[in-house]
Amino acid sequence: MFSDKRNILQLVSLMRKDCIDHVVLCPGSRNAPLVHTFVDAGFHCHEVTDERSAGFFALGLAECLDRPVAVCCTSGSAVLDLLPAVSEAYYHPLPLLVITADRPERWVGQMDGQTLPQFGAFGRLVRHAVQLPEPSWNDDDAVNAEEVWHCNRLINEALAEMKRWNGPVHINVPISEPLFNFTRTELPDERIVRLSKYACCYSDFALSEEMKDELSACRRVMIVVGQLTPAEARRLSPLVKRLSGCGCVVVAEVLSNLHSETGVIGNFDEILYAVHDDALNPELVITVGGHVVSKRIRRMLRQCRPLKHWHVSEYGEMADLFMSMTRLVECRPSDMLGAVAEVLADSVSMDYADRWHRESDIVAETTGIYKFEGFTDLSVLNALKPYFVDEIAVQAANSSVVRNLQLLGAGRSDVYCNRGVNGIDGSVSTASGFAAGGRDTILLTGDLSFFYDQNGLWNNFVHSGDGALLTIVLFNNGGGQIFRNLPGLEKSPYRNRYVAAGHVTHAEGIANDNGCGYMRAENADEFALCLKRFFADDYCRECRTAILEVVTDAGDNEREYKNYYHKLKR
Ligand SMILES: Cc1ncc(C[n+]2csc(CCOP(=O)(O)OP(=O)(O)O)c2C)c(N)n1
């Protein structure tokens, strides 16, 4: 039996028709009619208490399932606790359907408790926000019939905007009392509006004559690939390979999920550290994908100001990252790269690409024989590489972890990271949600990110031990290691305590509280002993979620990091 609230049933019916069948549910009374209906209607329901965590959990699920996921919470500050995940979803982007239960509008601001202006609360960080009316079941009343249509239209609008932008949308659902009548036996058969944008817009994408001329006039063409989903990366791989083979320099970070056999230059950040040579500067830059981690490539391109910069954005967003954009191309990356490959074929000279590849080989040779000294974040990460295999997804937290991963690579694993707004506030929850989606996951995280989001372990997925395995490697260097790599900040005596938030916390208690397996290694010998046991099949399967805490020294890490780069200098 479902709730008797018509707006709720319209929403649930449309979500089901739209195949949005995973919902992260947060506790509360105002949203209880929604919660009850989702569960009773057979949705995949994931209980998460902390809304901040729930939002990120939903993002992890959406990444794993590669489709929209909903999160549903009660009224009041619970809504605002979703904001960090909403902002990540906006800039990442990821399709997140935010459903918030509310009091009827007449009670907002009347000291009625747990009430604040929810409609519009996410401001510019959602692609669309709607507030549903509360139609009754009286279909004989013409005004009410319009309310029913209005409610349907608003929900359809929100769902369409979520898909159009692949981003977050907000549906605020006022629910009048009485709240707990679960008397309806069926969901209404709602009219759904399908969005058919892709099929009609992109099927015959080709470059304009003007673009062809611009492209042919440039001898040094660089393609910068930012963060891609693994699925996007697989689609792009053959095209990237083709483009690399016809003289384009394709630079791609680990988060692009493009592998070396496509001919991409993955160690471009190290190259730019080692060599300063104008011959490496491009004339035309084409950017595809999401965010780029490397500051060096941004700095280099801002300084050299390429003649042309074409930014490819499926959603048509201006991102003039190198202060030199000359063209915004609104299409899918695969369409664009396919069209570019058609034009270039073998007309571009290989000189520019050869130069980059020579530099890449020299850097690879140096890093290939680099001997990690001591027990550091880098040496530990290097030792983990054999575990980054095809079937495993790697979730990287922000800060040093994602940068170190960029240096050492993630093997054959698909890699994910909350790079939308680079928060340290949701990595554990995102990884939890991802694993709840059914795929074995390794989370690599720094200590501040881990302790910040420890509620990411406080959910039914981790506690029940059902589903895929979640393996967490926690690099505990006693604070924000990244702040030791910021030139100039060492001049502040307050760096370690206040900026890097130095601490002496360990994760054992958190692991125990949440029923997770736990091992700790404080030196190379302990680590060697732990490693095999930790990743052994029986240990992981027994624990389901397990944490390996490696305790490293921030000073040693700093030295190793600098040394690693220093060896590259010529
Ligand atoms: C929510 C949020 N608060 C603050 C920051 C600023 N910040 C960026 S990196 C960082 C330190 C992260 O430290 P840790 O997770 O331990 O990683 P490490 O650099 O030590 O590997 C902080 C505080 C942020 N990105 N997000």
GROMACS .gro file of N, CA and C and ligand atoms in nm, residues 377 398-401 421-425 445-450 452 475 477 479-483 499, ligand 1:
model
  101
  377ASP      N    1   5.414   0.769   0.133
  377ASP     CA    2   5.288   0.756   0.057
  377ASP      C    3   5.316   0.706  -0.085
  398ASN      N    4   4.057   1.334  -0.296
  398ASN     CA    5   4.129   1.450  -0.347
  398ASN      C    6   4.260   1.471  -0.271
  399SER      N    7   4.324   1.582  -0.300
  399SER     CA    8   4.449   1.619  -0.234
  399SER      C    9   4.566   1.538  -0.289
  400SER      N   10   4.660   1.494  -0.204
  400SER     CA   11   4.782   1.429  -0.256
  400SER      C   12   4.750   1.299  -0.327
  401VAL      N   13   4.648   1.228  -0.280
  401VAL     CA   14   4.624   1.094  -0.334
  401VAL      C   15   4.605   1.098  -0.485
  421VAL      N   16   3.422   1.965  -0.749
  421VAL     CA   17   3.466   2.078  -0.665
  421VAL      C   18   3.578   2.037  -0.571
  422ASN      N   19   3.639   1.921  -0.598
  422ASN     CA   20   3.760   1.878  -0.525
  422ASN      C   21   3.742   1.869  -0.374
  423GLY      N   22   3.623   1.841  -0.327
  423GLY     CA   23   3.601   1.839  -0.183
  423GLY      C   24   3.668   1.720  -0.116
  424ILE      N   25   3.704   1.740   0.011
  424ILE     CA   26   3.755   1.626   0.088
  424ILE      C   27   3.642   1.570   0.175
  425ASP      N   28   3.520   1.615   0.146
  425ASP     CA   29   3.409   1.585   0.237
  425ASP      C   30   3.323   1.466   0.196
  445THR      N   31   4.271   0.706   0.013
  445THR     CA   32   4.235   0.834   0.075
  445THR      C   33   4.342   0.884   0.172
  446GLY      N   34   4.351   1.016   0.181
  446GLY     CA   35   4.433   1.078   0.284
  446GLY      C   36   4.357   1.075   0.416
  447ASP      N   37   4.427   1.115   0.522
  447ASP     CA   38   4.365   1.104   0.655
  447ASP      C   39   4.256   1.209   0.678
  448LEU      N   40   4.280   1.334   0.639
  448LEU     CA   41   4.176   1.434   0.665
  448LEU      C   42   4.049   1.397   0.589
  449SER      N   43   4.066   1.356   0.466
  449SER     CA   44   3.948   1.317   0.386
  449SER      C   45   3.876   1.200   0.453
  450PHE      N   46   3.954   1.106   0.505
  450PHE     CA   47   3.891   0.989   0.566
  450PHE      C   48   3.816   1.027   0.694
  452TYR      N   49   3.719   1.316   0.799
  452TYR     CA   50   3.611   1.410   0.770
  452TYR      C   51   3.483   1.333   0.736
  475PHE      N   52   4.604   0.665   0.379
  475PHE     CA   53   4.740   0.719   0.393
  475PHE      C   54   4.737   0.819   0.507
  477ASN      N   55   4.917   1.050   0.711
  477ASN     CA   56   5.043   1.124   0.728
  477ASN      C   57   5.025   1.237   0.829
  479GLY      N   58   4.787   1.471   0.874
  479GLY     CA   59   4.737   1.603   0.833
  479GLY      C   60   4.733   1.616   0.682
  480GLY      N   61   4.716   1.737   0.636
  480GLY     CA   62   4.708   1.762   0.492
  480GLY      C   63   4.847   1.768   0.431
  481GLN      N   64   4.890   1.655   0.377
  481GLN     CA   65   5.025   1.645   0.319
  481GLN      C   66   5.043   1.747   0.207
  482ILE      N   67   4.937   1.771   0.137
  482ILE     CA   68   4.946   1.856   0.017
  482ILE      C   69   5.002   1.994   0.049
  483PHE      N   70   4.977   2.040   0.171
  483PHE     CA   71   5.021   2.176   0.205
  483PHE      C   72   5.172   2.185   0.219
  499VAL      N   73   4.698   2.509   0.899
  499VAL     CA   74   4.659   2.493   0.758
  499VAL      C   75   4.645   2.345   0.724
  571LIG     C1   76   3.533   2.018   0.213
  571LIG     C2   77   3.672   2.068   0.195
  571LIG     N1   78   3.733   2.135   0.295
  571LIG     C3   79   3.859   2.180   0.279
  571LIG     C4   80   3.927   2.157   0.163
  571LIG     C5   81   4.068   2.212   0.146
  571LIG     N2   82   4.166   2.103   0.137
  571LIG     C6   83   4.217   2.062   0.021
  571LIG     S1   84   4.324   1.941   0.035
  571LIG     C7   85   4.310   1.938   0.202
  571LIG     C8   86   4.392   1.844   0.284
  571LIG     C9   87   4.351   1.703   0.266
  571LIG     O1   88   4.430   1.622   0.347
  571LIG     P1   89   4.427   1.465   0.337
  571LIG     O2   90   4.294   1.417   0.301
  571LIG     O3   91   4.487   1.411   0.460
  571LIG     O4   92   4.518   1.435   0.212
  571LIG     P2   93   4.678   1.440   0.197
  571LIG     O5   94   4.710   1.564   0.123
  571LIG     O6   95   4.739   1.435   0.330
  571LIG     O7   96   4.708   1.320   0.117
  571LIG    C10   97   4.219   2.034   0.244
  571LIG    C11   98   4.184   2.061   0.384
  571LIG    C12   99   3.859   2.087   0.061
  571LIG     N3  100   3.916   2.060  -0.056
  571LIG     N4  101   3.734   2.042   0.080
   0.00000   0.00000   0.00000
